[in-house]
DNA sequence: CTCTCGGGATCGTTCAACAAAATGGACGGC
DNA sequence: GCCGTCCATTTTGTTGAACGATCCCGAGAG
């Protein structure tokens, strides 16, 4: 019987806790892209030793959220226009594949997809655009999950995390309040009805428009800061 | 067993050198799946401190080559039958997508693909099945590279590394000397001729057969050691 | 044979120290 | 005023030792 009562963080190595804390700080925008991650200060903040913090840094670097340069330290990854294009190559590849193969997916994955779409609608309804954006990404994560691959899910999760990084760089940019809810719901309905070709076309249009919006936002942020 | 490297490793953090040395030792089969990675011993062998070695371990764990369990240490990842099925879901998704989108790929990617196919033929010609297997994986890596995505390339590289892990567990198994060279060359020729539908069918058959062979091998290895 | 109970062995983590390199600012030349 | 140089300071990369926590394994009790 263990006495440590720190919720879901028990039984975790403190290096893992440090990685989570850092990941959370980055994805919440508290540590924006480009921010220097000074070991001494941040390690003290998370209450771990510098060595342990460095283990967490290595892990986040391997995940692509952090960039390490020898003797220059670690910084939060900045998302370039080229990165955005790459991200959308991935999205097109995996989401389109998921649509094509959706006939093989088990029923429960569709209900999960339905619930994700409902959440997007709910957050959109209360005009919480940030939450709606997150919910929409979760919908697309659920879409890719139709493929039923752990590895693809993990990979796609990391890629969407980088996309959120791009959002953090340029929040509330024009075009970001696009009608996600209707688009996602529409794609879901077409999928459920087995109209995969139409779903694929709809998804293709959605991704193209989304990519353009994110690219504009990233370019705007680069212009502002460079 | 010496894990030390020498060549072009200047300007690299020694944690990175340690990660490379360990990765190489794992992928070469010198540290087989399931092997315990004792920190003190291996750190001494690579001539780095235990702390530095632990950074390397974290990195390899994030890459999926190593599994860490609290207070039980790190082991080389073992590849289960389910892992193999997952790997082939990834291969089908990415390689098929690459074939479908191949019309958009620039010319130089096709010449790289051609050269990769030639290398498979060369190694097959000298009956070096191990080298031929590696070359064939490189051909399929080049195939996925038609998509032109850094992220997908990196992801796929890691997945194929795990597949090599499965080979390491069960080398020279029946079905592994399958006619890779002809298959790969055939797919390349169909692609170059723009006959994408036929290439897709050929690839599909190839992957199905390959998956079955690897699954049999992994199950055989599990039976031997379980 | 199974269960319990040590006694290593190994892991997870911290700390202090140091070399190497980057950083930033004072200084002087133009 | 502008520019490059030099040097003190900071930060990183790495090490070695230490120590509690936990696992592993074998000896002995039942």
PDB file of C-alpha atoms in Angstrom, chain A:
ATOM      1  CA  UNK A   1       0.000   0.000   0.000  1.00  0.00           C
ATOM      2  CA  UNK A   2       1.453   3.313  -1.106  1.00  0.00           C
ATOM      3  CA  UNK A   3       0.876   6.513   0.771  1.00  0.00           C
ATOM      4  CA  UNK A   4       1.590   9.040  -1.963  1.00  0.00           C
ATOM      5  CA  UNK A   5      -1.773  10.445  -2.909  1.00  0.00           C
ATOM      6  CA  UNK A   6      -1.132  12.627  -5.933  1.00  0.00           C
ATOM      7  CA  UNK A   7      -3.967  11.458  -8.165  1.00  0.00           C
ATOM      8  CA  UNK A   8      -3.091   9.950 -11.530  1.00  0.00           C
ATOM      9  CA  UNK A   9       0.591  10.777 -11.111  1.00  0.00           C
ATOM     10  CA  UNK A  10       1.351   8.036  -8.682  1.00  0.00           C
ATOM     11  CA  UNK A  11       3.449   5.175  -9.876  1.00  0.00           C
ATOM     12  CA  UNK A  12       5.077   7.425 -12.426  1.00  0.00           C
ATOM     13  CA  UNK A  13       8.737   8.202 -12.616  1.00  0.00           C
ATOM     14  CA  UNK A  14       9.315  11.840 -11.774  1.00  0.00           C
ATOM     15  CA  UNK A  15      11.090  12.205 -15.099  1.00  0.00           C
ATOM     16  CA  UNK A  16       7.763  11.250 -16.654  1.00  0.00           C
ATOM     17  CA  UNK A  17       5.952  13.776 -14.471  1.00  0.00           C
ATOM     18  CA  UNK A  18       8.414  16.442 -15.568  1.00  0.00           C
ATOM     19  CA  UNK A  19       7.797  15.541 -19.203  1.00  0.00           C
ATOM     20  CA  UNK A  20       4.054  15.833 -18.687  1.00  0.00           C
ATOM     21  CA  UNK A  21       4.324  19.148 -16.900  1.00  0.00           C
ATOM     22  CA  UNK A  22       6.535  20.531 -19.638  1.00  0.00           C
ATOM     23  CA  UNK A  23       4.301  19.167 -22.391  1.00  0.00           C
ATOM     24  CA  UNK A  24       1.279  20.701 -20.764  1.00  0.00           C
ATOM     25  CA  UNK A  25       3.011  24.055 -20.356  1.00  0.00           C
ATOM     26  CA  UNK A  26       3.970  24.047 -24.025  1.00  0.00           C
ATOM     27  CA  UNK A  27       0.616  22.955 -25.425  1.00  0.00           C
ATOM     28  CA  UNK A  28      -1.266  25.415 -23.244  1.00  0.00           C
ATOM     29  CA  UNK A  29       0.793  28.203 -24.736  1.00  0.00           C
ATOM     30  CA  UNK A  30       2.374  29.152 -21.429  1.00  0.00           C
ATOM     31  CA  UNK A  31       5.723  28.364 -23.031  1.00  0.00           C
ATOM     32  CA  UNK A  32       5.263  29.725 -26.561  1.00  0.00           C
ATOM     33  CA  UNK A  33       7.158  28.476 -29.632  1.00  0.00           C
ATOM     34  CA  UNK A  34      10.729  29.686 -29.596  1.00  0.00           C
ATOM     35  CA  UNK A  35      10.852  30.083 -25.826  1.00  0.00           C
ATOM     36  CA  UNK A  36      14.161  29.083 -24.283  1.00  0.00           C
ATOM     37  CA  UNK A  37      13.840  26.228 -21.791  1.00  0.00           C
ATOM     38  CA  UNK A  38      16.492  27.034 -19.207  1.00  0.00           C
ATOM     39  CA  UNK A  39      17.232  23.919 -17.267  1.00  0.00           C
ATOM     40  CA  UNK A  40      17.977  25.329 -13.839  1.00  0.00           C
ATOM     41  CA  UNK A  41      14.908  27.563 -13.656  1.00  0.00           C
ATOM     42  CA  UNK A  42      12.375  25.099 -15.068  1.00  0.00           C
ATOM     43  CA  UNK A  43      13.734  22.141 -13.133  1.00  0.00           C
ATOM     44  CA  UNK A  44      13.341  24.153  -9.934  1.00  0.00           C
ATOM     45  CA  UNK A  45       9.806  25.098 -10.947  1.00  0.00           C
ATOM     46  CA  UNK A  46       8.763  21.493 -11.487  1.00  0.00           C
ATOM     47  CA  UNK A  47      10.706  20.516  -8.376  1.00  0.00           C
ATOM     48  CA  UNK A  48      12.976  17.957  -9.987  1.00  0.00           C
ATOM     49  CA  UNK A  49      16.707  17.851 -10.373  1.00  0.00           C
ATOM     50  CA  UNK A  50      18.380  19.206 -13.455  1.00  0.00           C
ATOM     51  CA  UNK A  51      19.356  15.699 -14.533  1.00  0.00           C
ATOM     52  CA  UNK A  52      15.806  14.457 -14.326  1.00  0.00           C
ATOM     53  CA  UNK A  53      14.588  17.515 -16.179  1.00  0.00           C
ATOM     54  CA  UNK A  54      17.085  16.793 -18.915  1.00  0.00           C
ATOM     55  CA  UNK A  55      15.598  13.322 -19.342  1.00  0.00           C
ATOM     56  CA  UNK A  56      12.225  14.948 -19.858  1.00  0.00           C
ATOM     57  CA  UNK A  57      13.756  17.331 -22.401  1.00  0.00           C
ATOM     58  CA  UNK A  58      15.180  14.420 -24.409  1.00  0.00           C
ATOM     59  CA  UNK A  59      11.796  12.771 -24.468  1.00  0.00           C
ATOM     60  CA  UNK A  60       9.975  15.888 -25.668  1.00  0.00           C
ATOM     61  CA  UNK A  61      12.698  16.417 -28.259  1.00  0.00           C
ATOM     62  CA  UNK A  62      12.074  12.907 -29.563  1.00  0.00           C
ATOM     63  CA  UNK A  63       8.372  13.766 -29.687  1.00  0.00           C
ATOM     64  CA  UNK A  64       9.102  16.854 -31.738  1.00  0.00           C
ATOM     65  CA  UNK A  65       7.804  19.480 -29.321  1.00  0.00           C
ATOM     66  CA  UNK A  66      11.260  20.675 -28.361  1.00  0.00           C
ATOM     67  CA  UNK A  67      14.426  21.410 -30.313  1.00  0.00           C
ATOM     68  CA  UNK A  68      17.850  20.901 -28.772  1.00  0.00           C
ATOM     69  CA  UNK A  69      21.008  22.570 -30.024  1.00  0.00           C
ATOM     70  CA  UNK A  70      24.389  21.658 -28.603  1.00  0.00           C
ATOM     71  CA  UNK A  71      25.524  24.180 -25.998  1.00  0.00           C
ATOM     72  CA  UNK A  72      22.601  26.432 -26.902  1.00  0.00           C
ATOM     73  CA  UNK A  73      19.980  24.586 -24.953  1.00  0.00           C
ATOM     74  CA  UNK A  74      16.422  23.590 -25.720  1.00  0.00           C
ATOM     75  CA  UNK A  75      13.638  25.739 -27.116  1.00  0.00           C
ATOM     76  CA  UNK A  76       9.984  25.143 -27.815  1.00  0.00           C
ATOM     77  CA  UNK A  77       9.656  24.131 -31.439  1.00  0.00           C
ATOM     78  CA  UNK A  78       8.617  26.857 -33.838  1.00  0.00           C
ATOM     79  CA  UNK A  79       6.234  25.830 -36.601  1.00  0.00           C
ATOM     80  CA  UNK A  80       7.314  27.104 -39.996  1.00  0.00           C
ATOM     81  CA  UNK A  81       5.179  27.318 -43.122  1.00  0.00           C
ATOM     82  CA  UNK A  82       6.977  24.242 -44.380  1.00  0.00           C
ATOM     83  CA  UNK A  83       6.092  22.441 -41.155  1.00  0.00           C
ATOM     84  CA  UNK A  84       2.444  23.318 -41.723  1.00  0.00           C
ATOM     85  CA  UNK A  85       2.538  21.947 -45.252  1.00  0.00           C
ATOM     86  CA  UNK A  86       4.133  18.776 -43.897  1.00  0.00           C
ATOM     87  CA  UNK A  87       1.480  18.476 -41.210  1.00  0.00           C
ATOM     88  CA  UNK A  88      -1.248  18.672 -43.838  1.00  0.00           C
ATOM     89  CA  UNK A  89       0.437  16.077 -46.003  1.00  0.00           C
ATOM     90  CA  UNK A  90       0.153  13.802 -42.999  1.00  0.00           C
ATOM     91  CA  UNK A  91      -3.442  14.780 -42.347  1.00  0.00           C
ATOM     92  CA  UNK A  92      -4.447  14.155 -45.946  1.00  0.00           C
ATOM     93  CA  UNK A  93      -2.661  10.811 -46.039  1.00  0.00           C
ATOM     94  CA  UNK A  94      -4.077   9.440 -42.797  1.00  0.00           C
ATOM     95  CA  UNK A  95      -7.532  10.992 -42.733  1.00  0.00           C
ATOM     96  CA  UNK A  96      -8.244  10.129 -46.347  1.00  0.00           C
ATOM     97  CA  UNK A  97      -7.035   6.610 -45.759  1.00  0.00           C
ATOM     98  CA  UNK A  98      -9.300   6.373 -42.734  1.00  0.00           C
ATOM     99  CA  UNK A  99     -12.278   7.462 -44.837  1.00  0.00           C
ATOM    100  CA  UNK A 100     -11.460   4.941 -47.556  1.00  0.00           C
ATOM    101  CA  UNK A 101     -11.127   2.089 -45.079  1.00  0.00           C
ATOM    102  CA  UNK A 102     -14.017   3.157 -42.864  1.00  0.00           C
ATOM    103  CA  UNK A 103     -16.166   0.251 -43.996  1.00  0.00           C
ATOM    104  CA  UNK A 104     -13.902  -2.075 -42.005  1.00  0.00           C
ATOM    105  CA  UNK A 105     -14.063  -0.148 -38.740  1.00  0.00           C
ATOM    106  CA  UNK A 106     -16.055  -1.586 -35.833  1.00  0.00           C
ATOM    107  CA  UNK A 107     -19.271   0.050 -34.689  1.00  0.00           C
ATOM    108  CA  UNK A 108     -17.920   1.524 -31.454  1.00  0.00           C
ATOM    109  CA  UNK A 109     -15.410   3.636 -33.337  1.00  0.00           C
ATOM    110  CA  UNK A 110     -18.318   5.295 -35.122  1.00  0.00           C
ATOM    111  CA  UNK A 111     -20.105   6.088 -31.911  1.00  0.00           C
ATOM    112  CA  UNK A 112     -16.872   7.610 -30.588  1.00  0.00           C
ATOM    113  CA  UNK A 113     -16.688   9.667 -33.767  1.00  0.00           C
ATOM    114  CA  UNK A 114     -20.308  10.738 -33.291  1.00  0.00           C
ATOM    115  CA  UNK A 115     -19.617  11.840 -29.735  1.00  0.00           C
ATOM    116  CA  UNK A 116     -16.542  13.791 -30.846  1.00  0.00           C
ATOM    117  CA  UNK A 117     -18.635  15.593 -33.462  1.00  0.00           C
ATOM    118  CA  UNK A 118     -21.258  16.353 -30.819  1.00  0.00           C
ATOM    119  CA  UNK A 119     -18.599  17.881 -28.581  1.00  0.00           C
ATOM    120  CA  UNK A 120     -17.454  20.170 -31.389  1.00  0.00           C
ATOM    121  CA  UNK A 121     -21.036  21.314 -31.847  1.00  0.00           C
ATOM    122  CA  UNK A 122     -21.448  21.919 -28.140  1.00  0.00           C
ATOM    123  CA  UNK A 123     -18.306  24.050 -27.808  1.00  0.00           C
ATOM    124  CA  UNK A 124     -19.164  25.903 -30.987  1.00  0.00           C
ATOM    125  CA  UNK A 125     -22.604  26.560 -29.569  1.00  0.00           C
ATOM    126  CA  UNK A 126     -21.173  28.326 -26.560  1.00  0.00           C
ATOM    127  CA  UNK A 127     -18.837  30.276 -28.853  1.00  0.00           C
ATOM    128  CA  UNK A 128     -15.720  28.928 -27.133  1.00  0.00           C
ATOM    129  CA  UNK A 129     -13.525  28.875 -30.214  1.00  0.00           C
ATOM    130  CA  UNK A 130     -10.429  27.600 -28.480  1.00  0.00           C
ATOM    131  CA  UNK A 131     -12.298  24.642 -26.999  1.00  0.00           C
ATOM    132  CA  UNK A 132     -14.076  24.103 -30.296  1.00  0.00           C
ATOM    133  CA  UNK A 133     -10.752  23.949 -32.109  1.00  0.00           C
ATOM    134  CA  UNK A 134      -9.432  21.393 -29.650  1.00  0.00           C
ATOM    135  CA  UNK A 135     -12.634  19.373 -29.946  1.00  0.00           C
ATOM    136  CA  UNK A 136     -12.425  19.428 -33.720  1.00  0.00           C
ATOM    137  CA  UNK A 137      -8.876  18.102 -33.615  1.00  0.00           C
ATOM    138  CA  UNK A 138     -10.158  15.351 -31.352  1.00  0.00           C
ATOM    139  CA  UNK A 139     -12.827  14.548 -33.930  1.00  0.00           C
ATOM    140  CA  UNK A 140     -10.169  14.128 -36.580  1.00  0.00           C
ATOM    141  CA  UNK A 141      -8.126  12.038 -34.184  1.00  0.00           C
ATOM    142  CA  UNK A 142     -11.158   9.800 -33.769  1.00  0.00           C
ATOM    143  CA  UNK A 143     -11.476   9.712 -37.541  1.00  0.00           C
ATOM    144  CA  UNK A 144      -7.934   8.396 -37.928  1.00  0.00           C
ATOM    145  CA  UNK A 145      -8.618   5.945 -35.125  1.00  0.00           C
ATOM    146  CA  UNK A 146     -10.990   4.176 -37.530  1.00  0.00           C
ATOM    147  CA  UNK A 147      -7.819   2.598 -38.904  1.00  0.00           C
ATOM    148  CA  UNK A 148      -7.327   0.883 -35.550  1.00  0.00           C
ATOM    149  CA  UNK A 149      -3.580   1.320 -35.336  1.00  0.00           C
ATOM    150  CA  UNK A 150      -1.860   2.220 -32.071  1.00  0.00           C
ATOM    151  CA  UNK A 151       1.200   3.447 -33.897  1.00  0.00           C
ATOM    152  CA  UNK A 152      -0.744   5.649 -36.288  1.00  0.00           C
ATOM    153  CA  UNK A 153      -2.770   7.057 -33.415  1.00  0.00           C
ATOM    154  CA  UNK A 154       0.363   7.966 -31.512  1.00  0.00           C
ATOM    155  CA  UNK A 155       2.002   9.499 -34.543  1.00  0.00           C
ATOM    156  CA  UNK A 156      -1.078  11.484 -35.493  1.00  0.00           C
ATOM    157  CA  UNK A 157      -1.466  12.688 -31.928  1.00  0.00           C
ATOM    158  CA  UNK A 158       2.028  14.144 -32.030  1.00  0.00           C
ATOM    159  CA  UNK A 159       1.391  15.789 -35.377  1.00  0.00           C
ATOM    160  CA  UNK A 160      -1.802  17.417 -34.144  1.00  0.00           C
ATOM    161  CA  UNK A 161       0.105  18.585 -31.076  1.00  0.00           C
ATOM    162  CA  UNK A 162       2.437  20.457 -33.385  1.00  0.00           C
ATOM    163  CA  UNK A 163      -0.565  21.915 -35.137  1.00  0.00           C
ATOM    164  CA  UNK A 164      -1.798  23.203 -31.798  1.00  0.00           C
ATOM    165  CA  UNK A 165       1.640  24.763 -31.421  1.00  0.00           C
ATOM    166  CA  UNK A 166       0.959  26.704 -34.600  1.00  0.00           C
ATOM    167  CA  UNK A 167      -2.331  27.884 -33.109  1.00  0.00           C
ATOM    168  CA  UNK A 168      -0.525  29.007 -29.984  1.00  0.00           C
ATOM    169  CA  UNK A 169       1.719  31.176 -32.138  1.00  0.00           C
ATOM    170  CA  UNK A 170      -1.191  32.927 -33.786  1.00  0.00           C
ATOM    171  CA  UNK A 171      -4.394  32.721 -31.767  1.00  0.00           C
ATOM    172  CA  UNK A 172      -7.723  34.156 -32.807  1.00  0.00           C
ATOM    173  CA  UNK A 173      -6.487  34.680 -36.308  1.00  0.00           C
ATOM    174  CA  UNK A 174      -8.945  35.304 -39.120  1.00  0.00           C
ATOM    175  CA  UNK A 175     -10.491  32.148 -40.542  1.00  0.00           C
ATOM    176  CA  UNK A 176     -10.090  30.202 -37.332  1.00  0.00           C
ATOM    177  CA  UNK A 177     -13.721  30.563 -36.440  1.00  0.00           C
ATOM    178  CA  UNK A 178     -14.621  28.684 -39.598  1.00  0.00           C
ATOM    179  CA  UNK A 179     -17.682  26.464 -39.280  1.00  0.00           C
ATOM    180  CA  UNK A 180     -15.867  23.418 -37.930  1.00  0.00           C
ATOM    181  CA  UNK A 181     -18.954  21.952 -36.409  1.00  0.00           C
ATOM    182  CA  UNK A 182     -20.934  21.717 -39.633  1.00  0.00           C
ATOM    183  CA  UNK A 183     -17.936  20.382 -41.565  1.00  0.00           C
ATOM    184  CA  UNK A 184     -17.176  17.670 -39.038  1.00  0.00           C
ATOM    185  CA  UNK A 185     -20.805  16.671 -38.649  1.00  0.00           C
ATOM    186  CA  UNK A 186     -21.240  16.546 -42.408  1.00  0.00           C
ATOM    187  CA  UNK A 187     -18.231  14.273 -42.821  1.00  0.00           C
ATOM    188  CA  UNK A 188     -19.524  12.020 -40.066  1.00  0.00           C
ATOM    189  CA  UNK A 189     -22.975  11.756 -41.624  1.00  0.00           C
ATOM    190  CA  UNK A 190     -21.580  10.883 -45.031  1.00  0.00           C
ATOM    191  CA  UNK A 191     -19.308   8.250 -43.499  1.00  0.00           C
ATOM    192  CA  UNK A 192     -22.066   6.693 -41.482  1.00  0.00           C
ATOM    193  CA  UNK A 193     -24.230   6.529 -44.593  1.00  0.00           C
ATOM    194  CA  UNK A 194     -21.413   4.715 -46.358  1.00  0.00           C
ATOM    195  CA  UNK A 195     -21.023   7.490 -48.903  1.00  0.00           C
ATOM    196  CA  UNK A 196     -17.270   7.343 -48.729  1.00  0.00           C
ATOM    197  CA  UNK A 197     -16.479   9.088 -51.984  1.00  0.00           C
ATOM    198  CA  UNK A 198     -18.497  12.119 -50.990  1.00  0.00           C
ATOM    199  CA  UNK A 199     -16.991  12.071 -47.516  1.00  0.00           C
ATOM    200  CA  UNK A 200     -13.545  11.999 -49.077  1.00  0.00           C
ATOM    201  CA  UNK A 201     -14.334  15.012 -51.245  1.00  0.00           C
ATOM    202  CA  UNK A 202     -15.746  16.916 -48.316  1.00  0.00           C
ATOM    203  CA  UNK A 203     -12.705  16.084 -46.205  1.00  0.00           C
ATOM    204  CA  UNK A 204     -10.386  17.125 -49.009  1.00  0.00           C
ATOM    205  CA  UNK A 205     -12.039  20.530 -49.250  1.00  0.00           C
ATOM    206  CA  UNK A 206     -11.981  20.906 -45.493  1.00  0.00           C
ATOM    207  CA  UNK A 207      -8.274  20.132 -45.254  1.00  0.00           C
ATOM    208  CA  UNK A 208      -7.355  22.435 -48.118  1.00  0.00           C
ATOM    209  CA  UNK A 209      -9.217  25.329 -46.550  1.00  0.00           C
ATOM    210  CA  UNK A 210      -7.849  24.584 -43.108  1.00  0.00           C
ATOM    211  CA  UNK A 211      -4.294  24.396 -44.398  1.00  0.00           C
ATOM    212  CA  UNK A 212      -4.643  27.755 -46.087  1.00  0.00           C
ATOM    213  CA  UNK A 213      -6.006  29.340 -42.909  1.00  0.00           C
ATOM    214  CA  UNK A 214      -3.196  27.951 -40.755  1.00  0.00           C
ATOM    215  CA  UNK A 215      -0.585  28.941 -43.321  1.00  0.00           C
ATOM    216  CA  UNK A 216      -1.908  32.502 -43.372  1.00  0.00           C
ATOM    217  CA  UNK A 217      -1.868  32.604 -39.586  1.00  0.00           C
ATOM    218  CA  UNK A 218       1.687  31.275 -39.349  1.00  0.00           C
ATOM    219  CA  UNK A 219       2.889  33.696 -42.003  1.00  0.00           C
ATOM    220  CA  UNK A 220       1.179  36.520 -40.168  1.00  0.00           C
ATOM    221  CA  UNK A 221       2.862  35.565 -36.926  1.00  0.00           C
ATOM    222  CA  UNK A 222       6.231  35.340 -38.668  1.00  0.00           C
ATOM    223  CA  UNK A 223       5.723  38.811 -40.165  1.00  0.00           C
ATOM    224  CA  UNK A 224       4.803  40.232 -36.773  1.00  0.00           C
ATOM    225  CA  UNK A 225       7.835  38.796 -35.005  1.00  0.00           C
ATOM    226  CA  UNK A 226      10.421  38.856 -37.804  1.00  0.00           C
TER     227      UNK A 226
END
